[in-house]
Amino acid sequence: MYSRVYVEITNVCNMNCSFCHGHSRNARFMSDDEFNLILDRLSGQTEYIYYHLMGEPLLHPLLPVFLKTAKNKGFRSMITTNGTLLNKCGDAIIQAGIHKVNISVHSFEDSDTDGYKKYIDEIADFAKKANDTGTIIVFRFWNNGIDEDKNSFALNYLRTKFEGEWAENSKGLRIRNKMFIEYGEIFGWPDKNADIQGDEVFCYGLRDHFGILCDGTVVPCCLDSDGVINLGNIFESEVDSILSSERATTMKKAFDCRTASEELCRRCAYAQRFSVKK
């Protein structure tokens, strides 16, 4: 069983963040029938559905419906969002039974001061309501060293909003039960035009996760934003047949040998963090 599967319910976003690779695909929103088919075909494959590869999941008008459906079918739903729509959609996703929300606070780093203050206030209000109902909340600061003034402002403000332990852990801080701060570095996305990153390549793609783009294309990881490594289509084939294909099997065997069978993987800077032998 996979620890998680990334399901892109839309590839449309309301922001244009500098750290995001973006994509060249046509804009698309997954239908209710398509989402239901995916859940049926993921039964027994994973317990956790992550609602993103590209796109902002809160833009999808059927998101609360999707969350309820997934919960009824035994899945736990995780959302990663830029947070700008939580003041409009937050109550609906809480009521629908969202399990975890990652808020990419670094998405708003290019805003003016007043806009940033309003944004932090809105995501903090949502986080309190959601966390009080048992939802896991993670405030992500994946921009180490980029804008420390705004990071400091956000962290200090969050301290005024949430009493708790504020204890250090391996990823950042544990504010209180089921609420965390997570730090991270900006990373280089895989790109077919990027430089080759090195001879040694290892990745957890196809080992503990895989992704499904909004048109049903199955990809080996959450960073193949354009579906360059197309393993098949879940709307047309069962998961087992897709992931046991010659291309997928070759990829997994190559990673076991710390090499890459796909050119895109050789040009992935993110994979390099796993490639150094311990």
C-alpha positions as a printed Julia matrix, in Angstrom:
278×3 Matrix{Float64}:
   0.0    0.0     0.0
   1.25   3.5    -0.85
   1.65   6.04    1.95
  -0.14   8.62   -0.21
  -1.4    9.37   -3.7
  -1.46  12.86   -5.17
  -4.69  13.61   -7.03
  -4.75  16.88   -8.96
  -8.4   17.91   -9.04
  -7.54  21.05  -11.03
  -4.4   22.46  -12.64
  -5.68  26.05  -12.36
  -4.21  28.41   -9.77
  -5.11  31.94   -8.66
  -1.48  32.88   -8.04
   1.78  32.91   -9.97
   4.41  32.18   -7.34
   8.06  32.62   -8.21
   9.04  29.23   -6.73
   6.42  27.24   -8.68
   7.44  25.47  -11.87
   4.03  25.84  -13.47
   2.85  23.74  -16.42
   1.93  24.01  -20.11
  -1.25  21.89  -20.07
  -4.74  23.09  -20.89
  -6.75  24.31  -17.9
  -8.96  21.56  -16.5
 -11.22  20.75  -13.56
 -11.86  17.1   -12.69
 -15.51  16.03  -12.79
 -17.43  14.32   -9.99
 -17.66  11.09  -12.01
 -13.93  11.14  -12.71
 -13.08  11.69   -9.05
 -15.36   8.86   -7.96
 -13.74   6.52  -10.49
 -10.29   7.44   -9.18
 -11.32   6.73   -5.59
 -12.74   3.36   -6.59
  -9.53   2.45   -8.38
  -7.4    3.63   -5.44
  -9.27   1.42   -3.0
  -6.69  -0.76   -1.25
  -3.82   1.27   -2.75
  -3.65   4.04   -0.12
  -5.49   5.62    2.77
  -4.32   9.18    2.14
  -5.28  11.42   -0.8
  -3.33  14.64   -1.36
  -5.29  17.11   -3.5
  -2.54  18.69   -5.52
   0.24  18.43   -8.01
  -0.34  21.73   -9.77
  -3.27  24.07   -9.18
  -5.07  25.48   -6.16
  -7.57  22.87   -4.9
  -9.79  25.47   -3.22
 -10.67  26.83   -6.67
 -12.6   23.64   -7.46
 -16.32  24.23   -6.77
 -16.85  20.54   -5.97
 -14.07  20.27   -3.4
 -16.42  19.9    -0.39
 -18.31  17.2    -2.29
 -15.05  15.41   -3.1
 -13.98  15.54    0.56
 -17.26  14.04    1.77
 -17.13  11.32   -0.88
 -13.55  10.43    0.0
 -14.36  10.25    3.7
 -17.37   8.02    3.04
 -15.15   5.68    1.03
 -12.57   5.41    3.81
  -9.92   7.87    2.62
  -8.29  10.71    4.55
  -7.96  13.95    2.61
  -4.98  16.3     2.71
  -4.91  19.7     1.05
  -1.95  21.92    0.29
  -3.14  25.45   -0.4
  -1.74  28.95   -0.79
  -4.39  29.93    1.75
  -5.82  32.93   -0.08
  -9.3   31.4    -0.37
  -9.62  29.95    3.12
 -11.73  32.89    4.29
 -14.29  31.94    1.62
 -14.04  28.14    1.51
 -12.68  27.25    4.92
 -15.93  26.51    6.71
 -17.1   24.24    3.9
 -13.98  22.06    3.94
 -14.04  21.82    7.74
 -17.64  20.62    7.62
 -16.76  18.18    4.83
 -14.24  16.4     7.07
 -10.8   17.53    5.9
  -8.05  15.59    7.69
  -5.05  17.89    7.19
  -4.37  21.3     5.64
  -0.88  22.46    4.66
  -0.86  26.24    4.23
   2.03  27.48    2.06
   2.61  30.78    3.85
   5.59  31.46    1.57
   3.15  31.76   -1.37
   2.28  35.3    -0.27
   5.82  36.6     0.19
   5.6   39.07   -2.73
   2.57  40.92   -1.31
   2.55  44.4     0.21
   2.66  44.75    4.0
  -1.04  45.47    4.52
  -2.06  42.62    2.24
   0.28  40.24    4.04
  -1.13  41.2     7.46
  -4.68  40.56    6.22
  -3.6   37.21    4.74
  -1.91  36.03    7.96
  -4.96  37.05    9.98
  -7.3   35.09    7.69
  -5.26  31.89    7.66
  -4.83  32.07   11.44
  -8.6   32.39   11.92
  -9.21  29.37    9.69
  -6.47  27.37   11.4
  -8.02  27.92   14.83
 -11.49  26.83   13.7
 -10.17  23.8    11.84
  -7.76  22.71   14.56
 -10.47  23.02   17.22
 -12.41  20.36   15.28
  -9.39  18.02   15.11
  -7.94  18.95   11.71
  -4.14  18.85   11.43
  -2.75  22.26   10.43
   0.73  22.88    9.06
   1.99  26.4     8.35
   4.69  25.93    5.71
   7.62  28.32    5.39
   9.46  26.72    2.49
  11.5   29.83    1.76
  14.44  29.69    4.14
  16.55  32.83    3.85
  14.36  34.5     1.22
  12.22  36.94    3.22
  13.08  36.67    6.9
  11.28  39.93    7.81
   7.92  38.59    6.66
   8.64  35.19    8.15
   9.38  36.82   11.5
   6.22  38.92   11.32
   4.09  35.87   10.53
   5.66  33.75   13.27
   5.32  36.49   15.89
   1.7   37.06   14.92
   0.9   33.35   15.08
   2.41  33.25   18.58
  -0.15  35.86   19.66
  -2.98  33.81   18.18
  -2.06  30.37   19.5
  -1.03  29.41   22.98
   0.92  26.19   23.05
   4.23  24.46   23.4
   6.04  26.08   20.47
   8.6   23.29   20.81
  11.21  22.48   18.19
  10.91  19.23   16.25
  12.68  17.7    13.25
  10.8   19.85   10.7
  10.24  23.07   12.58
   7.94  23.72   15.53
   5.06  21.99   17.26
   2.67  24.76   18.28
   0.13  22.52   19.98
  -1.69  19.26   19.34
  -2.1   18.81   15.59
  -0.7   22.25   14.71
   2.82  22.78   13.35
   5.27  25.16   11.7
   7.32  23.53    8.96
  10.48  24.99    7.44
  11.95  24.05    4.08
  14.26  25.15    1.31
  13.21  26.35   -2.12
  14.11  23.54   -4.52
  14.69  23.04   -8.21
  11.86  21.27  -10.03
  12.56  18.56  -12.6
  12.65  20.09  -16.05
  13.61  18.49  -19.35
  15.66  21.59  -20.19
  17.49  21.76  -16.84
  21.07  20.65  -16.32
  21.78  17.04  -15.43
  22.12  16.99  -11.65
  24.52  14.09  -11.26
  25.2   10.44  -11.97
  23.52   9.17   -8.79
  19.74   9.46   -8.64
  17.33   8.12   -6.05
  13.67   8.93   -5.55
  10.71   7.7    -3.52
   8.41   8.13   -6.49
   6.6    4.82   -7.22
   8.02   3.51   -3.95
   5.69   5.2    -1.48
   3.64   7.52   -3.69
   2.59   8.44   -7.21
   0.48  11.15   -8.8
  -2.61  11.49  -10.96
  -3.05  14.61  -13.09
  -6.51  16.09  -13.61
  -6.88  14.41  -17.02
  -6.2   11.0   -15.45
  -2.54  10.76  -16.47
  -0.56   8.75  -13.91
   2.91  10.14  -13.12
   5.62   8.73  -10.82
   5.79  11.67   -8.42
   4.2   14.95   -7.38
   6.78  17.06   -9.28
   6.1   15.89  -12.85
   3.98  18.98  -13.52
   3.61  18.45  -17.27
   3.11  14.7   -17.26
   6.37  14.08  -19.08
   6.59  10.56  -17.63
   3.14   9.34  -18.66
   2.67   5.86  -17.2
  -0.92   5.47  -18.34
  -4.38   6.83  -17.65
  -6.43   5.85  -14.62
  -9.67   6.63  -16.44
  -8.79   3.86  -18.9
  -6.81   1.29  -16.87
  -6.56  -0.16  -13.38
  -3.81   1.11  -11.07
  -2.02  -2.23  -10.81
  -1.69  -2.59  -14.57
  -0.34   0.96  -14.9
   2.21   0.63  -12.12
   3.37  -2.79  -13.28
   4.01  -1.57  -16.83
   7.48  -1.96  -18.32
   8.2    1.77  -18.01
   7.19   1.94  -14.33
   9.03  -1.28  -13.47
  12.18  -0.06  -15.19
  12.04   3.19  -13.21
  11.74   1.4    -9.88
  14.6   -0.99  -10.68
  16.8    1.92  -11.73
  16.13   3.79   -8.47
  17.04   0.65   -6.54
  20.44   0.89   -8.24
  20.56   4.65   -7.58
  20.3    5.51  -11.25
  17.55   6.99  -13.42
  15.92   5.38  -16.43
  14.11   8.64  -17.26
  15.84  11.76  -18.52
  13.55  13.99  -16.46
  14.68  12.31  -13.24
  18.31  12.99  -14.09
  17.38  16.67  -14.3
  15.55  16.84  -10.96
  17.33  18.91   -8.3
  14.85  17.81   -5.63
  15.86  14.16   -6.03
  19.43  15.01   -5.14
  18.51  15.35   -1.46
  17.83  11.59   -1.46
  20.76  10.63   -3.66
  23.61  10.99   -1.18
  24.26   7.7     0.55
  23.92   7.82    4.32
